[in-house]
Short mmCIF file of C-alpha atoms and ligand atoms in Angstrom, two decimals:
data_model
loop_
_atom_site.label_atom_id
_atom_site.label_comp_id
_atom_site.label_asym_id
_atom_site.label_seq_id
_atom_site.Cartn_x
_atom_site.Cartn_y
_atom_site.Cartn_z
CA UNK A 1 -28.74 -26.07 16.67
CA UNK A 2 -25.00 -27.36 17.08
CA UNK A 3 -23.87 -27.87 20.20
CA UNK A 4 -21.31 -25.08 21.33
CA UNK A 5 -18.24 -26.72 22.78
CA UNK A 6 -15.21 -24.30 24.11
CA UNK A 7 -11.94 -25.34 23.06
CA UNK A 8 -9.04 -23.97 25.22
CA UNK A 9 -6.15 -24.04 23.11
CA UNK A 10 -8.12 -24.35 20.38
CA UNK A 11 -5.42 -22.77 17.89
CA UNK A 12 -2.60 -25.29 18.97
CA UNK A 13 -1.48 -28.55 17.67
CA UNK A 14 -3.79 -31.01 18.96
CA UNK A 15 -6.58 -28.33 19.87
CA UNK A 16 -6.63 -27.50 15.82
CA UNK A 17 -7.09 -30.89 14.48
CA UNK A 18 -10.08 -31.35 17.21
CA UNK A 19 -11.75 -28.53 16.04
CA UNK A 20 -11.74 -29.68 12.35
CA UNK A 21 -12.98 -33.44 13.64
CA UNK A 22 -15.40 -31.21 15.87
CA UNK A 23 -16.94 -29.63 12.94
CA UNK A 24 -16.84 -32.13 10.70
CA UNK A 25 -19.08 -34.27 13.36
CA UNK A 26 -21.19 -31.58 13.63
CA UNK A 27 -20.15 -29.42 16.86
CA UNK A 28 -19.57 -25.66 17.35
CA UNK A 29 -15.68 -25.38 18.60
CA UNK A 30 -15.44 -22.32 20.51
CA UNK A 31 -11.98 -21.56 20.17
CA UNK A 32 -10.30 -20.09 23.13
CA UNK A 33 -6.49 -18.90 23.15
CA UNK A 34 -3.64 -16.32 23.95
CA UNK A 35 -1.73 -17.80 20.91
CA UNK A 36 1.45 -18.00 23.37
CA UNK A 37 2.29 -20.97 21.55
CA UNK A 38 -0.02 -20.70 18.09
CA UNK A 39 -0.65 -18.56 15.44
CA UNK A 40 -4.43 -17.15 14.32
CA UNK A 41 -3.37 -18.12 10.72
CA UNK A 42 -4.21 -21.94 12.41
CA UNK A 43 -7.73 -20.88 12.92
CA UNK A 44 -7.77 -19.02 9.51
CA UNK A 45 -6.83 -22.37 7.91
CA UNK A 46 -9.50 -24.19 10.13
CA UNK A 47 -12.30 -21.54 8.12
CA UNK A 48 -11.63 -21.82 5.25
CA UNK A 49 -11.07 -26.03 5.36
CA UNK A 50 -14.32 -26.13 6.83
CA UNK A 51 -16.59 -22.98 5.58
CA UNK A 52 -17.39 -22.19 9.51
CA UNK A 53 -17.09 -19.03 10.93
CA UNK A 54 -15.23 -20.48 13.94
CA UNK A 55 -15.51 -17.97 16.76
CA UNK A 56 -12.16 -17.30 18.67
CA UNK A 57 -11.93 -15.09 21.93
CA UNK A 58 -8.09 -14.14 22.78
CA UNK A 59 -8.62 -14.77 26.34
CA UNK A 60 -6.28 -16.14 29.11
CA UNK A 61 -7.80 -19.15 31.07
CA UNK A 62 -6.12 -17.40 34.16
CA UNK A 63 -8.85 -15.35 33.75
CA UNK A 64 -11.97 -16.73 35.70
CA UNK A 65 -14.66 -13.79 34.65
CA UNK A 66 -13.10 -13.65 30.78
CA UNK A 67 -13.75 -17.22 30.88
CA UNK A 68 -17.50 -16.87 32.49
CA UNK A 69 -18.04 -14.05 29.91
CA UNK A 70 -16.94 -16.41 26.84
CA UNK A 71 -19.10 -19.61 28.35
CA UNK A 72 -22.22 -17.48 28.45
CA UNK A 73 -21.71 -15.32 25.30
CA UNK A 74 -21.82 -18.86 23.39
CA UNK A 75 -23.99 -21.22 25.66
CA UNK A 76 -21.50 -23.55 25.74
CA UNK A 77 -22.02 -26.70 27.05
CA UNK A 78 -19.11 -28.74 27.51
CA UNK A 79 -15.22 -27.47 27.82
CA UNK A 80 -12.00 -29.36 25.59
CA UNK A 81 -9.27 -28.25 27.95
CA UNK A 82 -5.64 -28.19 25.84
CA UNK A 83 -4.50 -24.74 26.92
CA UNK A 84 -1.19 -24.97 28.77
CA UNK A 85 2.34 -25.03 28.59
CA UNK A 86 4.30 -28.40 27.39
CA UNK A 87 8.09 -28.57 26.95
CA UNK A 88 9.83 -30.60 29.62
CA UNK A 89 13.00 -28.53 29.49
CA UNK A 90 11.33 -25.27 29.64
CA UNK A 91 9.06 -26.33 32.98
CA UNK A 92 12.30 -27.09 34.74
CA UNK A 93 13.74 -23.52 34.28
CA UNK A 94 10.29 -21.89 34.67
CA UNK A 95 8.06 -24.03 37.20
CA UNK A 96 6.34 -21.11 38.22
CA UNK A 97 5.14 -20.06 35.05
CA UNK A 98 4.07 -23.78 34.22
CA UNK A 99 2.05 -24.21 37.86
CA UNK A 100 0.18 -21.32 37.40
CA UNK A 101 -0.71 -21.90 33.60
CA UNK A 102 -1.06 -25.86 34.30
CA UNK A 103 -2.66 -26.01 37.25
CA UNK A 104 -4.14 -22.56 38.46
CA UNK A 105 -5.42 -22.14 34.67
CA UNK A 106 -6.93 -25.62 35.12
CA UNK A 107 -8.55 -24.34 38.46
CA UNK A 108 -9.99 -20.85 37.04
CA UNK A 109 -11.80 -22.83 34.15
CA UNK A 110 -13.37 -25.39 36.71
CA UNK A 111 -14.29 -21.96 38.75
CA UNK A 112 -15.59 -20.73 35.21
CA UNK A 113 -17.49 -23.77 34.78
CA UNK A 114 -19.13 -24.52 38.16
CA UNK A 115 -20.50 -20.56 38.16
CA UNK A 116 -21.79 -20.92 34.59
CA UNK A 117 -23.14 -24.45 35.00
CA UNK A 118 -21.13 -26.20 32.48
CA UNK A 119 -20.68 -29.80 33.53
CA UNK A 120 -18.41 -31.58 31.42
CA UNK A 121 -14.47 -31.13 30.66
CA UNK A 122 -12.32 -33.24 28.65
CA UNK A 123 -8.58 -32.59 29.68
CA UNK A 124 -5.33 -32.93 28.05
CA UNK A 125 -2.90 -35.39 29.83
CA UNK A 126 -0.08 -36.98 29.57
CA UNK A 127 1.67 -40.09 29.49
CA UNK A 128 4.37 -38.38 31.17
CA UNK A 129 2.30 -38.84 34.63
CA UNK A 130 3.67 -42.03 34.60
CA UNK A 131 6.89 -41.58 35.05
CA UNK A 132 9.64 -44.32 34.25
CA UNK A 133 7.50 -47.51 33.38
CA UNK A 134 7.42 -50.26 35.90
CA UNK A 135 5.79 -52.47 33.74
CA UNK A 136 4.77 -52.57 29.81
CA UNK A 137 2.41 -51.93 28.34
CA UNK A 138 1.28 -48.94 30.45
CA UNK A 139 -2.22 -49.17 31.70
CA UNK A 140 -4.10 -46.49 33.61
CA UNK A 141 -3.38 -48.58 36.82
CA UNK A 142 0.62 -47.69 35.80
CA UNK A 143 1.83 -45.99 39.27
CA UNK A 144 1.93 -42.21 38.66
CA UNK A 145 5.25 -40.82 39.28
CA UNK A 146 6.11 -37.55 36.71
CA UNK A 147 10.12 -37.12 36.51
CA UNK A 148 10.00 -33.56 35.63
CA UNK A 149 7.69 -30.09 36.49
CA UNK A 150 5.70 -30.34 33.63
CA UNK A 151 4.54 -33.69 34.50
CA UNK A 152 3.92 -32.98 37.73
CA UNK A 153 1.51 -29.75 36.51
CA UNK A 154 -0.50 -32.50 34.67
CA UNK A 155 -0.69 -34.99 37.64
CA UNK A 156 -1.93 -31.76 39.91
CA UNK A 157 -4.45 -30.67 37.39
CA UNK A 158 -5.72 -34.44 36.53
CA UNK A 159 -6.27 -34.48 40.69
CA UNK A 160 -7.61 -30.69 40.97
CA UNK A 161 -10.50 -32.16 38.28
CA UNK A 162 -10.84 -35.44 40.22
CA UNK A 163 -11.56 -33.65 43.24
CA UNK A 164 -13.58 -31.07 42.01
CA UNK A 165 -15.77 -33.78 40.53
CA UNK A 166 -16.06 -35.64 43.52
CA UNK A 167 -16.96 -32.51 45.87
CA UNK A 168 -19.51 -31.95 43.61
CA UNK A 169 -21.95 -33.45 40.97
CA UNK A 170 -21.84 -29.89 38.95
CA UNK A 171 -18.78 -31.25 37.08
CA UNK A 172 -17.94 -34.93 34.97
CA UNK A 173 -14.75 -35.09 33.79
CA UNK A 174 -12.96 -37.43 30.95
CA UNK A 175 -9.05 -37.33 31.44
CA UNK A 176 -6.88 -38.29 28.30
CA UNK A 177 -3.39 -39.42 28.91
CA UNK A 178 -1.70 -39.05 25.20
CA UNK A 179 1.34 -41.05 24.43
CA UNK A 180 3.34 -39.04 21.21
CA UNK A 181 1.09 -37.11 19.00
CA UNK A 182 2.41 -36.83 15.44
CA UNK A 183 1.33 -35.98 12.03
CA UNK A 184 -1.04 -33.65 10.41
CA UNK A 185 -4.55 -33.40 8.73
CA UNK A 186 -4.16 -35.07 5.11
CA UNK A 187 -5.03 -31.70 4.05
CA UNK A 188 -1.56 -30.00 4.57
CA UNK A 189 -3.10 -27.17 5.75
CA UNK A 190 -2.99 -27.35 9.62
CA UNK A 191 -0.04 -29.05 11.38
CA UNK A 192 2.63 -28.75 14.41
CA UNK A 193 4.43 -25.55 13.78
CA UNK A 194 6.81 -25.55 17.36
CA UNK A 195 8.42 -21.96 17.91
CA UNK A 196 12.04 -22.63 17.55
CA UNK A 197 14.06 -25.58 17.90
CA UNK A 198 11.71 -28.56 17.80
CA UNK A 199 12.36 -30.79 21.26
CA UNK A 200 10.27 -33.76 19.99
CA UNK A 201 11.59 -36.40 17.10
CA UNK A 202 9.13 -35.99 14.29
CA UNK A 203 8.80 -32.30 14.05
CA UNK A 204 12.85 -32.25 14.57
CA UNK A 205 13.05 -35.29 11.52
CA UNK A 206 10.43 -32.84 9.35
CA UNK A 207 12.49 -29.62 9.47
CA UNK A 208 15.67 -31.71 8.61
CA UNK A 209 13.93 -33.23 5.58
CA UNK A 210 12.51 -29.69 4.39
CA UNK A 211 16.06 -28.56 4.63
CA UNK A 212 15.46 -25.91 8.03
CA UNK A 213 18.32 -27.71 10.28
CA UNK A 214 21.49 -29.80 9.28
CA UNK A 215 21.12 -33.23 10.75
CA UNK A 216 19.19 -34.64 13.41
CA UNK A 217 20.70 -36.02 16.66
CA UNK A 218 19.66 -39.63 17.91
CA UNK A 219 19.86 -39.48 21.88
CA UNK A 220 21.25 -42.82 22.71
CA UNK A 221 22.08 -46.10 20.63
CA UNK A 222 22.62 -48.39 23.93
CA UNK A 223 19.05 -48.52 25.38
CA UNK A 224 18.03 -51.98 25.19
CA UNK A 225 15.99 -51.95 22.54
CA UNK A 226 15.96 -53.54 18.97
CA UNK A 227 18.34 -51.22 17.54
CA UNK A 228 19.70 -49.37 20.92
CA UNK A 229 17.47 -46.35 20.09
CA UNK A 230 14.51 -45.23 22.24
CA UNK A 231 11.00 -46.54 21.48
CA UNK A 232 7.96 -44.65 21.71
CA UNK A 233 4.23 -45.09 21.15
CA UNK A 234 3.46 -42.75 18.16
CA UNK A 235 -0.47 -41.95 17.59
CA UNK A 236 -1.49 -39.75 14.33
CA UNK A 237 -3.34 -36.48 15.49
CA UNK A 238 -6.24 -37.03 13.55
CA UNK A 239 -6.66 -40.50 15.33
CA UNK A 240 -6.24 -38.19 18.46
CA UNK A 241 -8.78 -35.70 17.47
CA UNK A 242 -11.39 -38.29 17.15
CA UNK A 243 -10.91 -39.94 20.09
CA UNK A 244 -11.76 -36.88 21.81
CA UNK A 245 -15.06 -36.82 20.36
CA UNK A 246 -15.99 -40.29 21.43
CA UNK A 247 -14.77 -38.80 25.06
CA UNK A 248 -16.93 -35.91 24.25
CA UNK A 249 -19.87 -38.13 23.19
CA UNK A 250 -19.51 -40.43 26.57
CA UNK A 251 -19.13 -38.19 28.87
CA UNK A 252 -22.36 -35.99 27.78
CA UNK A 253 -24.18 -38.86 27.29
CA UNK A 254 -23.13 -40.84 30.22
CA UNK A 255 -22.10 -38.11 32.90
CA UNK A 256 -19.44 -40.58 33.58
CA UNK A 257 -15.90 -39.94 34.68
CA UNK A 258 -13.23 -41.61 33.14
CA UNK A 259 -9.40 -41.65 32.85
CA UNK A 260 -8.12 -43.31 29.55
CA UNK A 261 -4.63 -43.84 27.50
CA UNK A 262 -4.74 -42.74 23.77
CA UNK A 263 -1.95 -44.44 22.08
CA UNK A 264 -1.75 -47.28 19.36
CA UNK A 265 -0.27 -49.76 21.80
CA UNK A 266 2.79 -50.46 19.45
CA UNK A 267 5.91 -48.92 19.97
CA UNK A 268 8.64 -47.61 17.21
CA UNK A 269 12.09 -46.65 17.46
CA UNK A 270 14.12 -43.58 16.47
CA UNK A 271 15.47 -45.51 13.50
CA UNK A 272 12.70 -46.81 12.43
CA UNK A 273 10.53 -43.29 12.44
CA UNK A 274 13.90 -42.12 10.64
CA UNK A 275 13.44 -44.87 8.02
CA UNK A 276 9.86 -44.19 7.39
CA UNK A 277 9.83 -40.47 7.10
CA UNK A 278 12.69 -40.76 4.58
CA UNK A 279 10.94 -43.39 2.40
CA UNK A 280 7.89 -41.52 2.15
CA UNK A 281 9.54 -38.15 1.61
CA UNK A 282 12.15 -39.32 -0.68
CA UNK A 283 14.20 -36.85 1.60
CA UNK A 284 17.66 -38.16 2.89
CA UNK A 285 17.82 -37.09 6.92
CA UNK A 286 21.35 -36.96 8.13
CA UNK A 287 21.67 -38.19 11.81
CA UNK A 288 24.75 -38.66 14.18
CA UNK A 289 24.48 -40.26 17.50
CA UNK A 290 24.97 -38.37 20.64
CA UNK A 291 24.86 -39.16 24.26
CA UNK A 292 21.21 -40.13 25.80
CA UNK A 293 18.98 -37.26 26.54
CA UNK A 294 18.82 -36.51 30.45
CA UNK A 295 15.49 -38.34 31.72
CA UNK A 296 13.96 -40.22 28.74
CA UNK A 297 13.71 -44.02 28.91
CA UNK A 298 14.21 -47.06 26.75
CA UNK A 299 10.59 -48.01 25.80
CA UNK A 300 7.14 -46.34 26.25
CA UNK A 301 4.00 -47.95 25.01
CA UNK A 302 0.30 -47.80 25.75
CA UNK A 303 -2.52 -50.32 26.44
CA UNK A 304 -5.17 -48.95 24.84
CA UNK A 305 -7.73 -51.23 25.60
CA UNK A 306 -9.66 -48.96 27.77
CA UNK A 307 -10.20 -46.71 25.29
CA UNK A 308 -11.33 -49.23 23.12
CA UNK A 309 -13.76 -50.72 25.33
CA UNK A 310 -15.06 -47.61 27.03
CA UNK A 311 -15.07 -45.16 24.00
CA UNK A 312 -15.12 -47.84 21.31
CA UNK A 313 -12.16 -46.08 19.68
CA UNK A 314 -8.67 -47.11 18.55
CA UNK A 315 -6.33 -45.69 16.18
CA UNK A 316 -6.33 -46.63 13.00
CA UNK A 317 -3.18 -44.80 11.37
CA UNK A 318 0.02 -46.75 11.18
CA UNK A 319 3.44 -45.00 10.93
CA UNK A 320 3.15 -44.53 7.39
CA UNK A 321 0.50 -42.49 7.54
CA UNK A 322 1.76 -40.56 10.39
CA UNK A 323 4.96 -39.86 8.66
CA UNK A 324 3.27 -38.95 5.31
CA UNK A 325 0.73 -36.41 6.68
CA UNK A 326 3.05 -34.97 8.67
CA UNK A 327 5.74 -34.45 5.71
CA UNK A 328 2.75 -33.01 3.56
CA UNK A 329 2.18 -30.28 6.03
CA UNK A 330 5.76 -29.77 6.59
CA UNK A 331 6.31 -29.66 2.59
CA UNK A 332 3.72 -27.10 2.15
CA UNK A 333 4.57 -25.09 5.09
CA UNK A 334 8.63 -25.11 5.19
CA UNK A 335 8.47 -22.45 7.58
CA UNK A 336 5.41 -23.29 9.78
CA UNK A 337 1.81 -20.63 9.91
CA UNK A 338 3.82 -17.70 9.53
CA UNK A 339 6.71 -18.00 7.62
CA UNK A 340 9.00 -16.55 10.04
CA UNK A 341 10.79 -18.45 12.50
P1 NAD B 401 0.28 -26.16 21.74
O1 NAD B 401 1.26 -26.06 22.33
O2 NAD B 401 0.09 -26.67 20.41
O3 NAD B 401 -1.14 -25.68 22.17
C1 NAD B 401 -1.38 -25.53 23.35
C2 NAD B 401 -2.34 -24.08 23.01
O4 NAD B 401 -2.76 -23.17 24.27
C3 NAD B 401 -1.71 -22.95 21.93
O5 NAD B 401 -2.24 -22.74 21.15
C4 NAD B 401 -1.22 -21.94 23.10
O6 NAD B 401 -1.37 -20.71 22.69
C5 NAD B 401 -2.24 -22.40 24.41
N1 NAD B 401 -2.35 -21.33 25.41
C6 NAD B 401 -1.13 -21.80 26.63
N2 NAD B 401 -1.38 -20.85 27.67
C7 NAD B 401 -2.63 -20.26 27.20
C8 NAD B 401 -3.28 -19.91 28.44
N3 NAD B 401 -2.79 -19.38 29.55
N4 NAD B 401 -4.50 -19.24 27.97
C9 NAD B 401 -5.21 -19.77 26.78
N5 NAD B 401 -4.57 -20.38 25.82
C10 NAD B 401 -3.42 -20.56 26.44
O7 NAD B 401 0.32 -27.94 22.55
P2 NAD B 401 -0.63 -29.12 21.97
O8 NAD B 401 0.89 -29.74 21.58
O9 NAD B 401 -1.65 -28.93 21.10
O10 NAD B 401 -0.90 -29.91 23.06
C11 NAD B 401 -1.98 -29.10 23.58
C12 NAD B 401 -2.49 -29.98 25.43
O11 NAD B 401 -1.64 -31.56 25.00
C13 NAD B 401 -1.59 -29.25 26.32
O12 NAD B 401 -2.11 -29.08 27.25
C14 NAD B 401 -0.18 -30.57 26.32
O13 NAD B 401 0.18 -30.26 27.57
C15 NAD B 401 -0.87 -31.65 26.15
N6 NAD B 401 -0.27 -32.84 25.49
C16 NAD B 401 0.63 -32.94 24.36
C17 NAD B 401 1.45 -33.48 23.93
C18 NAD B 401 2.27 -33.49 22.37
O14 NAD B 401 3.24 -34.03 22.26
N7 NAD B 401 1.62 -32.42 21.67
C19 NAD B 401 1.48 -34.66 24.77
C20 NAD B 401 0.80 -34.84 25.98
C21 NAD B 401 -0.30 -34.24 26.41
C1 UD1 B 402 8.78 -35.97 25.38
C2 UD1 B 402 8.70 -35.39 26.32
C3 UD1 B 402 7.34 -35.74 27.25
C4 UD1 B 402 5.71 -35.78 26.35
C5 UD1 B 402 6.37 -36.27 25.01
C6 UD1 B 402 4.99 -36.08 23.87
C7 UD1 B 402 10.44 -35.21 27.72
C8 UD1 B 402 11.80 -35.83 28.15
N1 UD1 B 402 9.61 -36.11 27.27
O1 UD1 B 402 8.67 -37.47 25.36
O2 UD1 B 402 6.91 -35.42 28.44
O3 UD1 B 402 4.84 -36.02 27.12
O4 UD1 B 402 7.42 -35.93 24.54
O5 UD1 B 402 4.81 -34.78 23.86
O6 UD1 B 402 10.80 -34.35 26.74
N2 UD1 B 402 14.82 -37.94 20.11
C9 UD1 B 402 15.74 -38.14 19.33
N3 UD1 B 402 16.67 -36.77 19.12
C10 UD1 B 402 15.69 -35.24 18.91
C11 UD1 B 402 14.14 -35.89 19.89
C12 UD1 B 402 13.96 -36.84 20.27
O7 UD1 B 402 16.95 -38.97 19.69
O8 UD1 B 402 15.62 -34.63 18.58
C13 UD1 B 402 14.34 -39.58 20.60
C14 UD1 B 402 14.34 -39.37 22.20
O9 UD1 B 402 15.19 -39.48 22.82
C15 UD1 B 402 12.68 -40.49 22.85
C16 UD1 B 402 12.28 -40.37 20.96
O10 UD1 B 402 12.92 -39.69 20.13
O11 UD1 B 402 13.59 -41.96 22.38
C17 UD1 B 402 11.12 -39.34 21.26
O12 UD1 B 402 11.16 -38.41 21.43
P1 UD1 B 402 10.34 -37.12 21.79
O13 UD1 B 402 9.68 -36.88 20.65
O14 UD1 B 402 10.59 -35.82 22.24
O15 UD1 B 402 9.56 -37.98 22.91
P2 UD1 B 402 9.30 -38.47 24.10
O16 UD1 B 402 10.74 -38.43 24.74
O17 UD1 B 402 8.32 -39.93 24.54
#
């Protein structure tokens, strides 16, 4: 019998790709999602891609009783916790909501797990918990000093999980700090579908390439980087999905807590990403330079050594594949899942 894993936020961008990887490796994902920032169509696509009947529960993670029921009904033995709110700007305007979903939601889930005897949780954290880099590459022992409410909710949720695990032997965790997830599954059937104007670089570029937006604004050309634009560690979402499998196996197999970075260890500038995307899509991508975005830093990239040593995982796909697959998805779904934005 395939082992059931509760996947909160499983209809979202990273969650849907992880569900696909789970099914391909013989797990049974049980999706819990409110569809606050996703579409049920993502699940329909997953079902048709895999031929698997994926259970979906439209439940808010803050509803502890409902979480318990789902865990019990489907005999979930572990949890991969993606559900949350993730827009930095929005977190400044709606801090209460961000703490409620990201921190109270995690608390509710941990409570349900404890009641139902579900031991293992993999948590989606972010490189944003490090704040402004004091050294590069960023390893897991880098100081933690997030500069915005979103980052602080992620750090608070990390601490909450660690404290609950140290107060009770019943919970074990793997905390994964993602750098910049981009790309899509090679089928072109699932991908990133931001609601409204994208905040992040790759989805914005893709929407310019497909003709939904006129031009990309490049935030800053005077950073001390190779070409003056910001440098980030982009990671293919399919590589990221596989990392969750390795993390789950490690956690379930060894009952050992860990915190690891998930990145490639290599940084690319905005202009390098623009060039790579333009080249794989064959589209010109108009852009204009503007002031730096408030809160941005020049360069961020991971030290991915621990993930390699601990999980036996490293990113395999490069910038070209990231752009190629993001474009495959965007070109086939110019208006996203529901065709109306
Ligand atoms: P996403 O918005 O696509 O997915 C999150 C999912 O959670 C959505 O399907 C949404 O409907 C669901 N959700 C939101 N509130 C919920 C609630 N109260 N109860 C149940 N479901 C709820 O985001 P993503 O890019 O897939 O990110 C997944 C996780 O990874 C998030 O926790 C995010 O903070 C973290 N993360 C993302 C990135 C990134 O760049 N995408 C980087 C670092 C960390
Ligand atoms: C952002 C979030 C961060 C989150 C990460 C991954 C902010 C301040 N930080 O980081 O918390 O963990 O995404 O989801 O939002 N850029 C442009 N034009 C654009 C968009 C971006 O030039 O329209 C540039 C940025 O200045 C940056 C690079 O592209 O140099 C990458 O930006 P983005 O994709 O938003 O990621 P981060 O800034 O790393």
